[in-house]
Structures are given as structure tokens and as C-alpha cells.
């Protein structure tokens, strides 16, 4: 496994039915849970509207975007992970 994501890292989320994302989507890490036993250790904010936004959605309104807890390997396209955009 590569390095852990840090606050402010820009990541590229994979298209994923569980997240309601139909295409690759850029997001920013806004919360990092450093407990290694946490299943979804990163809260990511995206600026586009996921297709499954509803009352019971994984996504919450976050200012001018949406945020959700994600796991690194299942949802994140690590090839494009970088914090050089800060």
C-alpha cells in the first residue's frame, strides 16, 4: 500500500455504483481518520452531484459540494493520487 492520504490531497474517484458516480470524479480529502481499524478512513468532498443523492445517500451536502466517507482501495484510482495540486 502506498502512502496515506493527507488533508487537502486531491484524489480521483473511480466510477462506482455504491457511490453513485458514473464517471471519474476529482475530490479533496477533508477529514482523515488515523485509526488503522477504520473501514472508511477518508472523507472526500466533490463538486459534482452524485447520481444517487437522496435521503439515505452516502453523500451529504457540504457547502458548495457533497462529501462522503470512502476507502482507499475500493473507490480511489490511486494512479492519479497527488497532493501537488495544493
Coordinates of C-alpha atoms in Angstrom, one line a residue:
X1 CA 0.0 0.0 0.0
X2 CA 1.2 3.5 -0.8
X3 CA 1.4 6.4 1.5
X4 CA -1.7 7.5 3.4
X5 CA -3.7 10.4 2.1
X6 CA -3.5 13.6 3.9
X7 CA -5.9 16.5 4.4
X8 CA -6.1 18.6 1.2
X9 CA -4.9 15.8 -1.1
X10 CA -6.7 15.8 -4.5
X11 CA -7.8 12.3 -5.4
X12 CA -9.6 10.8 -8.4
X13 CA -12.5 8.6 -7.5
X14 CA -13.4 5.7 -9.7
X15 CA -16.9 5.3 -11.3
X16 CA -18.7 3.3 -8.7
X17 CA -22.3 2.3 -8.3
X18 CA -22.2 2.3 -4.5
X19 CA -21.1 6.0 -4.6
X20 CA -23.4 6.9 -7.5
X21 CA -20.5 8.1 -9.6
X22 CA -20.9 7.4 -13.3
X23 CA -17.5 8.8 -14.3
X24 CA -14.1 9.5 -12.8
X25 CA -14.5 12.4 -10.4
X26 CA -11.9 14.6 -8.7
X27 CA -12.3 15.1 -5.0
X28 CA -10.4 16.6 -2.0
X29 CA -9.7 14.9 1.3
X30 CA -11.4 17.0 4.0
X31 CA -11.2 14.6 7.0
X32 CA -8.6 11.9 7.7
X33 CA -9.3 9.2 10.4
X34 CA -5.9 8.0 11.6
X35 CA -7.3 4.9 13.4
X36 CA -6.0 2.0 11.3
X37 CA -9.1 -0.2 12.1
X38 CA -11.5 2.3 10.4
X39 CA -13.1 0.8 7.3
X40 CA -13.8 4.2 5.6
X41 CA -10.9 6.4 6.8
X42 CA -11.3 9.3 4.4
X43 CA -14.0 11.9 4.0
X44 CA -13.8 13.3 0.5
X45 CA -15.6 16.3 -1.0
X46 CA -16.6 16.5 -4.6
X47 CA -18.1 19.5 -6.5
X48 CA -20.3 17.5 -8.9
X49 CA -23.7 16.0 -7.9
X50 CA -23.6 12.2 -7.5
X51 CA -26.5 10.4 -9.3
X52 CA -27.7 8.7 -6.1
X53 CA -28.2 11.8 -3.8
X54 CA -31.2 11.1 -1.7
X55 CA -32.3 11.0 2.0
X56 CA -30.4 7.7 2.6
X57 CA -27.5 8.5 0.3
X58 CA -23.8 8.1 1.2
X59 CA -23.3 11.7 0.2
X60 CA -24.0 14.7 2.5
X61 CA -24.4 18.4 1.4
X62 CA -21.0 20.1 2.1
X63 CA -21.1 23.8 1.4
X64 CA -21.0 24.1 -2.4
X65 CA -20.4 20.3 -3.0
X66 CA -21.0 16.9 -1.5
X67 CA -19.0 14.7 0.9
X68 CA -18.8 11.1 1.8
X69 CA -16.6 8.6 3.7
X70 CA -14.5 6.4 1.3
X71 CA -12.0 3.6 1.5
X72 CA -8.8 3.9 -0.5
X73 CA -8.6 0.7 -2.5
X74 CA -12.2 0.3 -3.5
X75 CA -13.1 3.8 -4.6
X76 CA -9.9 5.7 -5.3
X77 CA -8.0 5.5 -8.6
X78 CA -4.6 5.7 -6.9
X79 CA -2.7 6.2 -10.1
X80 CA -3.9 9.8 -10.2
X81 CA -3.5 10.5 -6.5
X82 CA -1.4 13.5 -5.7
X83 CA -1.1 16.4 -3.3
X84 CA 0.9 18.5 -5.8
X85 CA -2.2 20.5 -6.6
X86 CA -2.2 22.3 -3.2

